[in-house]
Short mmCIF file of C-alpha atoms and ligand atoms in Angstrom, two decimals:
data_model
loop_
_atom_site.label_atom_id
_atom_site.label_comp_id
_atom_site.label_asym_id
_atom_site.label_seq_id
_atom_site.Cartn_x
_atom_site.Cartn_y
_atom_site.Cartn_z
CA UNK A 154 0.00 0.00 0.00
CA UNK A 155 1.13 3.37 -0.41
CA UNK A 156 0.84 5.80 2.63
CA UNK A 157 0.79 8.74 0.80
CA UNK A 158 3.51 10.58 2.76
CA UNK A 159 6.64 10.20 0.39
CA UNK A 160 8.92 13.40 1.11
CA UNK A 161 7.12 14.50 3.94
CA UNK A 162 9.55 14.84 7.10
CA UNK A 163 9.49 13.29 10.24
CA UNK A 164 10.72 13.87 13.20
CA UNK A 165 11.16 10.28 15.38
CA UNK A 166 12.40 11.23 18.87
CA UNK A 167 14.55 8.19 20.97
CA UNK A 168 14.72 6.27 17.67
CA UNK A 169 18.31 4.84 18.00
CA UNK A 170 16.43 1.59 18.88
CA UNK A 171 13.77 -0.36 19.97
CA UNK A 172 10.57 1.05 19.34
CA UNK A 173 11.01 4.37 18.13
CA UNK A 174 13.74 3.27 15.17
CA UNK A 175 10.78 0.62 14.55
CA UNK A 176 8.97 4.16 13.79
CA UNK A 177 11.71 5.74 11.89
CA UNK A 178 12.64 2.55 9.61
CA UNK A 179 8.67 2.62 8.30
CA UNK A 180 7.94 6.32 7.85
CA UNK A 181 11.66 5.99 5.81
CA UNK A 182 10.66 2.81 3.48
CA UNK A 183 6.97 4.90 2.98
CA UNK A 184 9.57 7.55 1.53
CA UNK A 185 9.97 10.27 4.69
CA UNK A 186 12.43 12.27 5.08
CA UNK A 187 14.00 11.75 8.54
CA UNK A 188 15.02 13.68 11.83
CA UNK A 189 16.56 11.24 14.11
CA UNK A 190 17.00 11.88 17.70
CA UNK A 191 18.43 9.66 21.02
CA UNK A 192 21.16 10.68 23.16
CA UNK A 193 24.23 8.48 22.30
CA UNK A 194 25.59 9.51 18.94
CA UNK A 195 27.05 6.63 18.45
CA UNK A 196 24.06 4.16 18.07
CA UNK A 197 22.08 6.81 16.56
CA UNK A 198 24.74 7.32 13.67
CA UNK A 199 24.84 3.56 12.88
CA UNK A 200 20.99 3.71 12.61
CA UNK A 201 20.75 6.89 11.04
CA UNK A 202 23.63 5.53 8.35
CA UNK A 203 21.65 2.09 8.07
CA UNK A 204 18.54 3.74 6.96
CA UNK A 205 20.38 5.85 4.21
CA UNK A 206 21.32 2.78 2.74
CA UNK A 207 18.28 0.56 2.94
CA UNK A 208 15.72 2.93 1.71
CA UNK A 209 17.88 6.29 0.24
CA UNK A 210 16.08 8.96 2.23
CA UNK A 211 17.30 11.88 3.85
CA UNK A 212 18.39 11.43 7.97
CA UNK A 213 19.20 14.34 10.14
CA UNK A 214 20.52 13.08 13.35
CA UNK A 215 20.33 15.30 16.83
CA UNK A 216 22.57 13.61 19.74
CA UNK A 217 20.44 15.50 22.32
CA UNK A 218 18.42 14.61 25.56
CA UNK A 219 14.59 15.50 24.19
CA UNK A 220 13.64 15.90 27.67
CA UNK A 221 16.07 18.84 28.57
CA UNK A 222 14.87 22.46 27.01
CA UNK A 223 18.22 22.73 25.22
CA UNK A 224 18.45 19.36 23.91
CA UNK A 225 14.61 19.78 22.60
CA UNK A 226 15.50 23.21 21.10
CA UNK A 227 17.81 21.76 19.15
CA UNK A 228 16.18 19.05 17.80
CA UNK A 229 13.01 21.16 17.11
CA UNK A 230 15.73 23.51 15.05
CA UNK A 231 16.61 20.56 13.15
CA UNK A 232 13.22 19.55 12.32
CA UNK A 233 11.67 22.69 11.56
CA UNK A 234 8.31 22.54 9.20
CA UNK A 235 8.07 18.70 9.72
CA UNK A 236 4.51 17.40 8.82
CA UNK A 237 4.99 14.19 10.89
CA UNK A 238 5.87 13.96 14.56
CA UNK A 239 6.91 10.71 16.64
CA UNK A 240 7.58 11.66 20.06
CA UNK A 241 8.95 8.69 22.60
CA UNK A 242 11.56 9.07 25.28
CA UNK A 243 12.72 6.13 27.69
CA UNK A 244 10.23 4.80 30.61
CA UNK A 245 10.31 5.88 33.90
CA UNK A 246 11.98 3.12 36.96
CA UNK A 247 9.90 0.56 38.36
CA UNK A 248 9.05 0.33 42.16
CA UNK A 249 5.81 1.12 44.77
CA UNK A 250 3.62 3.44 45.51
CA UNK A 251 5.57 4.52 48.38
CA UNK A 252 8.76 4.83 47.14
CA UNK A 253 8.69 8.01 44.96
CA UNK A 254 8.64 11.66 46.40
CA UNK A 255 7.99 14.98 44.53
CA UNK A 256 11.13 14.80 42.19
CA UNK A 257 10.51 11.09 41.20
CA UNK A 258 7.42 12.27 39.89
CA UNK A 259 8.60 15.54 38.48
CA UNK A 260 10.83 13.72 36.27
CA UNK A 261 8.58 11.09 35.05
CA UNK A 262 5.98 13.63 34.11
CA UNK A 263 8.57 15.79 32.28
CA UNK A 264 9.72 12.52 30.29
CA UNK A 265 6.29 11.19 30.00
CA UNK A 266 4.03 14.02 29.37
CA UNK A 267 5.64 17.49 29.54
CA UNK A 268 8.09 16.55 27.10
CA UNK A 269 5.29 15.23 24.40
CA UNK A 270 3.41 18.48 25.10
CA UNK A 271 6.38 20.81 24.71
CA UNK A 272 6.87 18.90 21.18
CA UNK A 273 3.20 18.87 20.04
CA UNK A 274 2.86 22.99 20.88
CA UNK A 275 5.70 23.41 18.80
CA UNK A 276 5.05 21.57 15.51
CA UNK A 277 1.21 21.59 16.03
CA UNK A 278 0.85 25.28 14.48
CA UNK A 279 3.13 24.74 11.67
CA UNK A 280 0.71 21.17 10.82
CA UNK A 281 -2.42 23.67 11.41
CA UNK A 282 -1.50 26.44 8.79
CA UNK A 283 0.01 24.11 6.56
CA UNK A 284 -3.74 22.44 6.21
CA UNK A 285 -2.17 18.25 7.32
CA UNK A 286 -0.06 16.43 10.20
CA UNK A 287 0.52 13.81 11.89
CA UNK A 288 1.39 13.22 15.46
CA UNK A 289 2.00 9.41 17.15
CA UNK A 290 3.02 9.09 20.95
CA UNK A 291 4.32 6.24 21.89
CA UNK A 292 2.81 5.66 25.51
CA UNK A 293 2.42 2.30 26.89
CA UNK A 294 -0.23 -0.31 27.55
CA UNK A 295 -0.55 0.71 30.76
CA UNK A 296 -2.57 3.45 30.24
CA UNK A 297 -5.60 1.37 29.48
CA UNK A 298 -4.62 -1.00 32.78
CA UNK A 299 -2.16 -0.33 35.01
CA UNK A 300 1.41 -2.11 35.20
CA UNK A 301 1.76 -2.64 39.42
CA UNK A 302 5.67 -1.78 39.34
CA UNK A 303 5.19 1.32 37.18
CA UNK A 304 3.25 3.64 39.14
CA UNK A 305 5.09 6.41 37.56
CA UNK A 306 4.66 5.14 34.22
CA UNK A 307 1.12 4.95 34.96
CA UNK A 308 0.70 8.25 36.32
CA UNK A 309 2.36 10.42 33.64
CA UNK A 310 1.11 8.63 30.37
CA UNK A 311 -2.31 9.09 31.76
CA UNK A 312 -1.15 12.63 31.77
CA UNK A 313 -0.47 12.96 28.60
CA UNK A 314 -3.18 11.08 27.38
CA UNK A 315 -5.45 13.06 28.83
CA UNK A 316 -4.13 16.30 27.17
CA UNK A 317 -4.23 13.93 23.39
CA UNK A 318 -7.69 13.47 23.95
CA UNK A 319 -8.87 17.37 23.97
CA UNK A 320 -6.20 18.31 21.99
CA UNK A 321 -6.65 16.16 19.05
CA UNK A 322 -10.27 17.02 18.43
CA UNK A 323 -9.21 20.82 18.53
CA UNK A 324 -6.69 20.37 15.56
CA UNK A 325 -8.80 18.01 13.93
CA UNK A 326 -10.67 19.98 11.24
CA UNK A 327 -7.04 21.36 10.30
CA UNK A 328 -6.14 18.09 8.44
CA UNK A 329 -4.01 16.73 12.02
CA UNK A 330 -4.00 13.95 13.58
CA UNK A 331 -2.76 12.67 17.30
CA UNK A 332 -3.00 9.68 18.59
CA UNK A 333 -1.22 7.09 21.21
CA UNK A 334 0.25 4.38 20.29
CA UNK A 335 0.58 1.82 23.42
CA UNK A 336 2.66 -1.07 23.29
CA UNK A 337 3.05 -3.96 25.58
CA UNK A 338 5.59 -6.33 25.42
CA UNK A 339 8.39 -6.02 22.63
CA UNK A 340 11.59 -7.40 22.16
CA UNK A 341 13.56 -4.31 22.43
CA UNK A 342 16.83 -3.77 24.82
CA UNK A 343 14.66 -2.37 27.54
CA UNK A 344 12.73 -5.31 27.92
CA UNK A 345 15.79 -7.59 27.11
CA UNK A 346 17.09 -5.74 30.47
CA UNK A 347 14.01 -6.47 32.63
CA UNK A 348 14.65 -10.46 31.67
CA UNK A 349 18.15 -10.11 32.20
CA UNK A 350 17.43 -8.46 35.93
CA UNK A 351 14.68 -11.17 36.28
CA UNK A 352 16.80 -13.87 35.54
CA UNK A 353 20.06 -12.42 37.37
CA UNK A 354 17.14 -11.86 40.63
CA UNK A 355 15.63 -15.33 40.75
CA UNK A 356 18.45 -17.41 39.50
CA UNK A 357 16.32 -18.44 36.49
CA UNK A 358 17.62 -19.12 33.09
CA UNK A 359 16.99 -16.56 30.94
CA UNK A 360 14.82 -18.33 28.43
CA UNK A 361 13.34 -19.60 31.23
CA UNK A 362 12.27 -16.09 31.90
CA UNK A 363 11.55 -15.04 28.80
CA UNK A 364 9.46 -18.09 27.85
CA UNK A 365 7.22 -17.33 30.86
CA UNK A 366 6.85 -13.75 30.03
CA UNK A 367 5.85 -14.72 26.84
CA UNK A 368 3.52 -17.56 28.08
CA UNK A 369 1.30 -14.78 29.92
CA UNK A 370 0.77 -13.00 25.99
CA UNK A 371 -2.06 -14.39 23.98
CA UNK A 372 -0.17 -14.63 20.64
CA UNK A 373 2.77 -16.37 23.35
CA UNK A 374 5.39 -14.06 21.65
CA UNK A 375 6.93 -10.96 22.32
CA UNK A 376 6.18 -7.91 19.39
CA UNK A 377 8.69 -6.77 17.35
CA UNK A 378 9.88 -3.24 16.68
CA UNK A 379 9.54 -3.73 12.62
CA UNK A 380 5.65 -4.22 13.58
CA UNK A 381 5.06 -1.41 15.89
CA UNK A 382 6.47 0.99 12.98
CA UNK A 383 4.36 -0.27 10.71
CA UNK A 384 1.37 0.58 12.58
CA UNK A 385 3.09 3.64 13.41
CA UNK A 386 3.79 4.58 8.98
CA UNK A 387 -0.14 3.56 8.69
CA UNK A 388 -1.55 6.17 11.58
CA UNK A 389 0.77 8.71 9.89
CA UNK A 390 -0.35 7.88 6.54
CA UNK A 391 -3.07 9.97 4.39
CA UNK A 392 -5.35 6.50 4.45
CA UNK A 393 -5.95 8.01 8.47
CA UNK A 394 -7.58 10.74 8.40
CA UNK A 395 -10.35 9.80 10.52
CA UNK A 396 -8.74 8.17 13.20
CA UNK A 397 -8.51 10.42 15.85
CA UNK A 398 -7.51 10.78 19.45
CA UNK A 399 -7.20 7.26 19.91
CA UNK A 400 -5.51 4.79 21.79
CA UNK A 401 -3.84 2.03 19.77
CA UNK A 402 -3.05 -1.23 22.21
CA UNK A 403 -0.43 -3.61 20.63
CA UNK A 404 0.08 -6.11 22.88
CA UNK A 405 -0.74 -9.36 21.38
CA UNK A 406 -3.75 -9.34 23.33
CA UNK A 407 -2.42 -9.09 27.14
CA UNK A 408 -4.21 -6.59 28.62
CA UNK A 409 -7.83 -8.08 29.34
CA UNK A 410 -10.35 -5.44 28.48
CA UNK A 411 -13.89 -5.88 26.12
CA UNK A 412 -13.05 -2.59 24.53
P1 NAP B 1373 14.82 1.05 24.16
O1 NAP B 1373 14.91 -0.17 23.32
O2 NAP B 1373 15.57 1.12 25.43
O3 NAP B 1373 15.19 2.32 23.24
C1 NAP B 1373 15.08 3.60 23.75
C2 NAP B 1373 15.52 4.59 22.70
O4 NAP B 1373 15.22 5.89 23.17
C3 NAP B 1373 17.02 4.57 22.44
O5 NAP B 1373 17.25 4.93 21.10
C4 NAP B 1373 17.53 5.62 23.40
O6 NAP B 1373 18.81 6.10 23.00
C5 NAP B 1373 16.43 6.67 23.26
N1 NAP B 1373 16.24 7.56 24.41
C6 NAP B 1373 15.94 7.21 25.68
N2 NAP B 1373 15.82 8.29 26.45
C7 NAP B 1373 16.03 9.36 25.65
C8 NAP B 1373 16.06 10.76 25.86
N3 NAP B 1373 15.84 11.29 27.08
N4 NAP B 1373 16.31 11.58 24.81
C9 NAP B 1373 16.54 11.07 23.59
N5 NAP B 1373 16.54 9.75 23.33
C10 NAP B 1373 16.30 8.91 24.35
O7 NAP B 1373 13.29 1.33 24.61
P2 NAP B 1373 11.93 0.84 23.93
O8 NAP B 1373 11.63 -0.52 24.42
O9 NAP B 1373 11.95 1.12 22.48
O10 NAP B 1373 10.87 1.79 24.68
C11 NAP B 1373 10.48 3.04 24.15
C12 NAP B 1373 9.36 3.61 25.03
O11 NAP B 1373 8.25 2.69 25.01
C13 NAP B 1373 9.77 3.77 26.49
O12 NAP B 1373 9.15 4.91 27.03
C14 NAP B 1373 9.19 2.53 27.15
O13 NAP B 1373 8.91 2.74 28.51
C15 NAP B 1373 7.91 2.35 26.34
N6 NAP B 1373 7.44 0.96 26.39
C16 NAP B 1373 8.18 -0.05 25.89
C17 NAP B 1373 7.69 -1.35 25.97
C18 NAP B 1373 8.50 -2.51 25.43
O14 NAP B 1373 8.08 -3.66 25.60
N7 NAP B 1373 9.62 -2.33 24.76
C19 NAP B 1373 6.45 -1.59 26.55
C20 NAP B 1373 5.71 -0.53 27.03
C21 NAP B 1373 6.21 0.76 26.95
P3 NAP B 1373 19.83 6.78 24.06
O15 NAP B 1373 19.81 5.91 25.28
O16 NAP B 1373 21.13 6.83 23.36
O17 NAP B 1373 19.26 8.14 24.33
#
């Protein structure tokens, strides 16, 4: 299928790996024209210089932290005028309720939800005059149920999806689009490092930790990062016009919920 959004650009924040290259590799075979942001330069050049090659697009890179004002200046610098924005920054710690004071929570918002506002009121007005956009946040599945150990997690997405849901039906009739994206389990280093902790923790193999994780999924596999983009290139595409303020679970069917 064609999406429609050859030559467009796209700005794919924390898309060195894992889910958010997932993001940048699709909108780049569908023909965008890439900014590509994560901190470490050196991952994000291989990745940046990988996607040249496989599908011959353009890739600006930005070695910046998107969730400090300076980093995010630059990056919004670099990606001036772009017509399709990914935003996705790393997850907040695990732990309880109890554990986290004022700061714990500060920063999780600002990661979570500030930092995905702060983006959106930046390109949104650019999208709105310009008569089409795009906007995807990568959020998690637990927003629509909570994940016990991520309180934090919990808290801020539901921040920020509460802000997509007004938002995107005030930009709507200006050709833009928001919505979440919320994945559960993929096979990405972060939640290679949560079986490697599990497994280091309980003295378990680590298949044997993996396999169980994966036992608890419908499908009984993890998702994969090519997948997620895909789904990601489609909500950006011109075929969605009409989908709007949503909340896209892909989680082979873990979290338990009628609608
Ligand atoms: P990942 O494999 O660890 O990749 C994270 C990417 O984001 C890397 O490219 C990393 O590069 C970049 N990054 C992290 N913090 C950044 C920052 N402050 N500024 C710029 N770039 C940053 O993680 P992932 O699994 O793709 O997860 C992406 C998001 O989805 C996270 O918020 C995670 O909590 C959420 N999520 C993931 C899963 C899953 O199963 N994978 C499930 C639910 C939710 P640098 O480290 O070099 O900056």
């Amino acid at each position: 299928m064609d999406l429609g959004i050859s030559g467009k650009t796209a700005l794919v924040c924390a898309s060195s790996k894992g889910l958010g290259r997932g993001c940048a590799e699709a909108l780049a075979e569908a023909g965008c024209r890439l900014v590509m942001n994560a901190r470490g330069a050196e991952a994000l050049e291989e990745t940046a210089a990988h996607i040249r090659a496989t599908y011959g697009v353009e890739v600006v890179t930005v070695a910046a932290d998107i969730v400090s004002p300076e980093g995010r200046a630059r990056v919004l610098e670099a990606a001036e005028g772009a017509e399709i924005l990914v935003t996705n920054a790393g997850g907040p710690p695990p732990g309880l309720w109890s554990d986290w004071d004022r700061e714990d929570f500060i920063k999780a918002l600002d990661a979570n939800m500030l930092t995905p506002v702060a983006l959106m009121q930046a390109l949104l007005p650019g999208m709105m005059e310009r008569g089409w956009g795009r906007v995807v946040n990568i959020t998690s599945r637990s927003v629509k149920a909570p994940i016990l150990a991520l309180g934090l997690s919990n808290s801020a997405r539901a921040g920020l999806t509460g802000f997509v849901a007004g938002t995107s039906r005030q930009v709507a009739e200006k050709g833009v689009t928001i919505n979440n994206l919320l994945p559960g389990v993929h096979e990405t280093d972060r939640i290679r490092q949560m079986d490697a902790h599990e497994s280091t923790s309980t003295g378990k193999a680590l298949a044997e930790v993996s396999a169980a994780r994966a036992a608890g999924i419908p499908t009984r596999h993890y998702g994969q990062a090519e997948d997620f983009g895909r789904m990601c290139a489609f909500l950006c595409s011109v075929h969605a016009r009409y989908i709007v303020g949503q909340n896209i679970v892909l989680d082979g069917g873990e979290t338990i919920a009628t609608i």
